[in-house]
Coordinates of C-alpha atoms in Angstrom, one line a residue:
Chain X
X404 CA -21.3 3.5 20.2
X405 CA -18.8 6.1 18.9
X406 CA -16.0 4.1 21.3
X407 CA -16.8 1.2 19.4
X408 CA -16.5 2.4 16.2
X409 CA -13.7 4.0 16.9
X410 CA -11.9 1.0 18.1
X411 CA -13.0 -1.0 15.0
X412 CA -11.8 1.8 12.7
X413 CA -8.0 1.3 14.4
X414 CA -8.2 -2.3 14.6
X415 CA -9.0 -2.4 10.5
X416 CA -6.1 0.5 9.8
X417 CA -3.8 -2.1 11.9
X418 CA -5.0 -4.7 9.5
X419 CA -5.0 -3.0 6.2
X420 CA -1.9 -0.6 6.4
X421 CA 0.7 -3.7 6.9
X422 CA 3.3 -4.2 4.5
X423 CA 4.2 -7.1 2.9
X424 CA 7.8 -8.4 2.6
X425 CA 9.2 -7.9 -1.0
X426 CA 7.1 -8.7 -3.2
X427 CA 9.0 -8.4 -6.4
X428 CA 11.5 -10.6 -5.3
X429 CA 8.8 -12.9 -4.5
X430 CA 7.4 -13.0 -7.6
X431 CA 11.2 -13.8 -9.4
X432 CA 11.8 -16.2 -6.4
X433 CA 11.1 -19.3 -8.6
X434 CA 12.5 -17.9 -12.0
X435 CA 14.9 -19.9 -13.8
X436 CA 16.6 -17.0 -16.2
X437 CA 16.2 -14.8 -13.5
X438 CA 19.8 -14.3 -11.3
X439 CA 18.6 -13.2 -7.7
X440 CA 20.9 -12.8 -4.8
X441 CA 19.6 -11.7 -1.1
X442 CA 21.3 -11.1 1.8
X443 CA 19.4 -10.3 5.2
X444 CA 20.4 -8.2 8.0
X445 CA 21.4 -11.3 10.0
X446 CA 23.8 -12.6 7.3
X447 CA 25.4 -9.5 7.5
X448 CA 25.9 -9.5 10.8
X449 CA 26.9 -13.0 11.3
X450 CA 29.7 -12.1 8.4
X451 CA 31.0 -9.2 10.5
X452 CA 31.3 -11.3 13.8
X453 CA 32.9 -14.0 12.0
X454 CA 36.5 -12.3 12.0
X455 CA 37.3 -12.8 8.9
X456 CA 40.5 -11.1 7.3
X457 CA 39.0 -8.5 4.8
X458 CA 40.4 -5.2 3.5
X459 CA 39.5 -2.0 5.1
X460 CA 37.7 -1.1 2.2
X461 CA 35.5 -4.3 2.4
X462 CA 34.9 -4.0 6.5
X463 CA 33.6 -0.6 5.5
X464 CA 31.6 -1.3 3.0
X465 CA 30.3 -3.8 5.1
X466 CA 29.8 -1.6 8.0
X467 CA 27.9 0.9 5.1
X468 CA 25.1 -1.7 5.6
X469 CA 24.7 -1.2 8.7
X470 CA 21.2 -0.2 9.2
X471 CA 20.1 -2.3 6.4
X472 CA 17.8 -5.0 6.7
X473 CA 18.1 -7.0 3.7
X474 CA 19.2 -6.2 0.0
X475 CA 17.7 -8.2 -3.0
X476 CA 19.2 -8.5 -6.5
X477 CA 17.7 -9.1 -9.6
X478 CA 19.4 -9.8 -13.0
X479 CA 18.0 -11.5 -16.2
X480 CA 19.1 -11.6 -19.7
X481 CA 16.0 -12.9 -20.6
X482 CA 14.4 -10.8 -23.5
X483 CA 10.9 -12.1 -22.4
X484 CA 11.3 -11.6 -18.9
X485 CA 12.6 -7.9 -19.1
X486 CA 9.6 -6.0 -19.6
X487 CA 7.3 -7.8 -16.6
X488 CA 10.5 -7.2 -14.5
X489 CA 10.3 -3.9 -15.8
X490 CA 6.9 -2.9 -15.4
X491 CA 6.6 -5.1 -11.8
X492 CA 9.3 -2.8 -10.6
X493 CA 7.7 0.3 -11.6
X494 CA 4.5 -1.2 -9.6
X495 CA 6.7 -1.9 -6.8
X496 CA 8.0 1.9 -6.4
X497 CA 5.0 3.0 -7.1
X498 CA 3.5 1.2 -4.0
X499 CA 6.1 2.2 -1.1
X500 CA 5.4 5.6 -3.1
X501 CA 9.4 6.1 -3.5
X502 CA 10.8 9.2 -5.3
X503 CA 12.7 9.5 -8.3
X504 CA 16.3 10.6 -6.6
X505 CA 18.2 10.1 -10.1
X506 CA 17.9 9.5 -13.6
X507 CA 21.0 8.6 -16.0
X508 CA 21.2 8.3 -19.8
X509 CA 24.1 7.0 -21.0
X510 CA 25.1 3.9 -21.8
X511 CA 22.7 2.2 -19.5
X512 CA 19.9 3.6 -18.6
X513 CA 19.8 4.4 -14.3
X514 CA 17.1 5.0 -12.3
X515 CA 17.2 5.6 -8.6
X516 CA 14.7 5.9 -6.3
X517 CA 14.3 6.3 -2.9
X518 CA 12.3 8.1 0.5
X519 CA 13.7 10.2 3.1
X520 CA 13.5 9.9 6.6
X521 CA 15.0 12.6 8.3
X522 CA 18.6 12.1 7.4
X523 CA 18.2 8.6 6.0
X524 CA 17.1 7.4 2.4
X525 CA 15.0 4.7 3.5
X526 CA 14.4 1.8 0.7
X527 CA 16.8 2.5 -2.5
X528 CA 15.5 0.9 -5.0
X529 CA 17.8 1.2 -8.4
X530 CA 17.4 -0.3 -12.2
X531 CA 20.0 -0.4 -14.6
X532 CA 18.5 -1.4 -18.0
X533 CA 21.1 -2.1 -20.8
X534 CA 19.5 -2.4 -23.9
X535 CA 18.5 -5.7 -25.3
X536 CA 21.2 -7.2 -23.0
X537 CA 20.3 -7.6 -19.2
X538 CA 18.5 -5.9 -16.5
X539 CA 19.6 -5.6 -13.0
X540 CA 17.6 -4.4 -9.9
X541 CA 18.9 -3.5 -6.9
X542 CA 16.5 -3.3 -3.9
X543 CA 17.9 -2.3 -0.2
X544 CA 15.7 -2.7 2.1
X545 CA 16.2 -0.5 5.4
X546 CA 18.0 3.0 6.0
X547 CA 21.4 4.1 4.3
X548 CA 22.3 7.3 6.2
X549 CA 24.0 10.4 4.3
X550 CA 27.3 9.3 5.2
X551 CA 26.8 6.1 3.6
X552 CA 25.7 7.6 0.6
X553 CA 28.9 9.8 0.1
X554 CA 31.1 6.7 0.9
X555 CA 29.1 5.5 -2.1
X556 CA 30.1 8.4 -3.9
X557 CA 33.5 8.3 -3.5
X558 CA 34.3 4.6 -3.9
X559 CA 34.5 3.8 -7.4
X560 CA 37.1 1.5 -8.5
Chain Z
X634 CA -74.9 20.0 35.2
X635 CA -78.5 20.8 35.4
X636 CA -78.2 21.5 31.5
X637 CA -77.0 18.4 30.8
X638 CA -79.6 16.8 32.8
X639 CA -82.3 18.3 30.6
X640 CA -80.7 17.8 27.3
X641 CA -80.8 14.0 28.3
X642 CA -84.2 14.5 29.8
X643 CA -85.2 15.9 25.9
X644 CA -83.4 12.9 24.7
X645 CA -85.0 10.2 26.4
X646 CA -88.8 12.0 25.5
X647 CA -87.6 11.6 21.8
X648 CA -86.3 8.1 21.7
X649 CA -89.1 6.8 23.6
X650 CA -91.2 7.8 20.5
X651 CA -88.7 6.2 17.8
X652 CA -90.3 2.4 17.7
X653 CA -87.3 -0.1 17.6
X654 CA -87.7 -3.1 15.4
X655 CA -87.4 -6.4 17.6
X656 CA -85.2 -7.8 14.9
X657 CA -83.1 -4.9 13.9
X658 CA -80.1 -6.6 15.4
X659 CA -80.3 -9.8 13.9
X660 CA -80.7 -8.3 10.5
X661 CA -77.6 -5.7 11.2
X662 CA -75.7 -8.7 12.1
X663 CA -76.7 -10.6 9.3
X664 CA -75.7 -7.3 6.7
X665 CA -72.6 -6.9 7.9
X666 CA -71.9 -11.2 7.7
X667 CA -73.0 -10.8 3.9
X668 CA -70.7 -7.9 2.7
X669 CA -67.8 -9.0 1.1
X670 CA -64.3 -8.8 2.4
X671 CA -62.3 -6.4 0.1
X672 CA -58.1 -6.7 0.0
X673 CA -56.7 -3.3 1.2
X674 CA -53.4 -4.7 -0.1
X675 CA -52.2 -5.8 -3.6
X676 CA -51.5 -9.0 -4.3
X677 CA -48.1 -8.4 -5.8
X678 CA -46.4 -6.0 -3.4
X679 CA -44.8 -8.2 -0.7
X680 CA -43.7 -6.3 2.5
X681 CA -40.5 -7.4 3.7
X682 CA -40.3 -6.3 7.5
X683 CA -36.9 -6.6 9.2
X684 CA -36.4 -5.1 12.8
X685 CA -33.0 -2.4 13.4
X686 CA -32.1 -5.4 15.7
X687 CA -31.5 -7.9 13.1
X688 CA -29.9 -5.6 10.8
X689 CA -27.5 -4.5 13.5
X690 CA -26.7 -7.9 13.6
X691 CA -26.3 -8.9 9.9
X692 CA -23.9 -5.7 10.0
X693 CA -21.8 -6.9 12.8
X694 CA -21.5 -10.3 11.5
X695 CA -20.5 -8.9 7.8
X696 CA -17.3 -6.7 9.5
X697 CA -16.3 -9.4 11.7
X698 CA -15.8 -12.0 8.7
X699 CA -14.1 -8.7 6.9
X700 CA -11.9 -8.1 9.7
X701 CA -11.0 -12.0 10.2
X702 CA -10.6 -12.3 6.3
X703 CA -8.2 -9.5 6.3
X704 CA -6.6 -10.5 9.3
X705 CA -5.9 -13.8 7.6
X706 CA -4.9 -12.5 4.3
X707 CA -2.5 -10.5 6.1
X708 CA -1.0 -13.1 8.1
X709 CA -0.4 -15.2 5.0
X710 CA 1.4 -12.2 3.6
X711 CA 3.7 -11.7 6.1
X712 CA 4.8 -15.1 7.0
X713 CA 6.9 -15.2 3.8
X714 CA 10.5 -14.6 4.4
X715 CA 13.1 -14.6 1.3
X716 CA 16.0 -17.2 1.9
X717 CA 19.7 -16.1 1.6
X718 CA 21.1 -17.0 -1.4
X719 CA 24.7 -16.9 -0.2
X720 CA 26.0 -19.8 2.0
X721 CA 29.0 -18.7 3.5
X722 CA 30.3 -15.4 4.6
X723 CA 33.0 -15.4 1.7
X724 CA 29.8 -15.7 -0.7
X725 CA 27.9 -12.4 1.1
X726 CA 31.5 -10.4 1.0
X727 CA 31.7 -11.0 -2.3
X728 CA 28.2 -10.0 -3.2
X729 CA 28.1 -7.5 -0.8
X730 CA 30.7 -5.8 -2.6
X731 CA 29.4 -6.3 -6.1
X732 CA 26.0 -4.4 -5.2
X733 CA 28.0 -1.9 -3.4
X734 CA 30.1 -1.5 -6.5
X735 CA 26.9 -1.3 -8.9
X736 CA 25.5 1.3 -6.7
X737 CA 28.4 3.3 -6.2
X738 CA 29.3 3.4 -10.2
X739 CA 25.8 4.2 -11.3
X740 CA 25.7 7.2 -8.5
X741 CA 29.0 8.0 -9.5
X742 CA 28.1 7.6 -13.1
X743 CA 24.9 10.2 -12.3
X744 CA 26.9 12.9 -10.2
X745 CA 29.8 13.1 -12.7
X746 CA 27.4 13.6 -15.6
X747 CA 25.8 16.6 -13.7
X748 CA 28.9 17.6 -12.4
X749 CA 29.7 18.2 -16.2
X750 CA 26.7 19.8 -17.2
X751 CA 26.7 21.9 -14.8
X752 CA 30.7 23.2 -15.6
X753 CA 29.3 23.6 -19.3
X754 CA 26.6 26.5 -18.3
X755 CA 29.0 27.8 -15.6
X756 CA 31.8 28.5 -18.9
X757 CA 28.8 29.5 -20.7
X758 CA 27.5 32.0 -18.8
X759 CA 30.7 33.1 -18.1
X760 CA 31.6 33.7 -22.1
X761 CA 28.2 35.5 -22.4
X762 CA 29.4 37.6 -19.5
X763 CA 32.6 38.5 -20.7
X764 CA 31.4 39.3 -24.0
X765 CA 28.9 41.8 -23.0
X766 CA 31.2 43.2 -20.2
X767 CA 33.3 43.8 -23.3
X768 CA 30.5 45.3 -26.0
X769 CA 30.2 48.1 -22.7
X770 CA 33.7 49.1 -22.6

């Protein structure tokens, strides 16, 4: 009896702890004033194998997103659409429990967020708001290492 | 035993005295046919009497329609996959490079603006310092 129940309490952790693909993006899929861009892993990869003549700069960055299994961008300059897009990304964090890595106030307002693994930030999740104008959201789905993260750093143009 | 042999022997002397009506057993027959049959139970209290079987089996029928449901659900939720927006690998370069540039700028934008704060209170202290490193000489 307890090796039953036992088994059934895995089987319904199995069940109940999977995680859905993106749902954000998902939601904005079908969204008309919503600009959304997504690349997966594969992409990626298939880009890199197809020897194309790019910059060193580019090939790195490229190569930055190496352990990265799909990035999703969001961008609307719809007024109506900004809060929901607001609030559903708040929501979203909130879910894969992410912490607040940065905050910026300047002339946008930045948040970061992220988790660490080890020496990886797993999911980075960013929104820029710029007031009354447009939101974007950035979504990186997968592991940037800490190397990656000071390439970020210093590559600005 | 020889006690209990004359306690019966007693017995019987007595009994044979007692004159037994011949139709005493028709007429205790007959009383208890007459007396009226009396409900022990009330009318309006119904008794609902289910074996641990069948509830056992109620129970594992409920968490295997959970189970399947969730299972389902699940299943549903995971076969979604995003498709790539970008059709060519010019296309993903170029956005590639635009994320990696709106990450990079508002990191940048973050660091720099701490990086500043931070010199401020470093001259600060550092006035503060000198100033009472002064008011002691």
């Amino acid at each position: 009896m307890k090796r039953f129940i036992t088994i059934i309490i895995l089987i319904s952790t199995i069940i109940f702890s999977a995680n859905a693909q993106n749902a954000l993006y998902k939601k904005y899929e079908k969204s008309n004033s919503v600009t959304r861009v997504y690349i997966s892993q594969m992409m990626l990869e298939l880009t890199k194998s197809a020897n194309l003549q790019m910059d060193d700069d580019v090939s790195d960055i490229i190569d930055s997103f190496d352990s990265v299994t799909g990035f999703y961008l969001l961008e609307t300059e719809d007024p109506t659409l900004m809060p929901d897009l607001k609030k559903d990304f708040m929501k979203e964090v909130n879910a894969k429990k992410l912490e607040l890595l940065m905050e910026v106030n300047d002339d946008d307002r930045v948040l970061f967020y992220a988790r660490k693994e080890g020496n990886y930030f797993a999911d980075v999740y960013m929104i820029v708001e710029d007031e009354n104008d447009e939101i974007v959201v950035i979504m990186v789905s997968g592991k940037l290492s800490q190397q990656n993260i000071n390439r970020l750093l210093n590559n600005v143009d | 035993m020889k006690g209990k042999d004359s306690i019966k022997e007693l017995l019987d002397i007595e009994f044979q005295r007692v004159e037994v009506p011949a139709d005493l057993k028709d007429r205790l027959m007959q009383s208890i046919e007459d007396e009226p049959i009396t409900q022990t139970t009330k009318d309006n209290i119904r008794k609902i009497d289910f074996s641990v079987k069948s509830i056992a089996v109620a129970a594992s029928l409920l968490l295997i329609i959970s189970l399947t449901g969730g299972l389902v659900y699940n299943w549903q939720r995971e076969s979604y996959t995003p498709t790539d927006t970008c059709s060519t690998p010019e296309e993903v370069i170029y956005e590639t490079q635009r994320v990696y540039q709106i990450l990079a700028s508002a990191l940048n934008g973050g660091v720099s603006q701490a990086k500043l704060h931070t010199e401020a209170a470093q001259n600060k202290t550092k006035e503060i310092f000198d100033q009472i490193t002064i008011k002691h000489k």
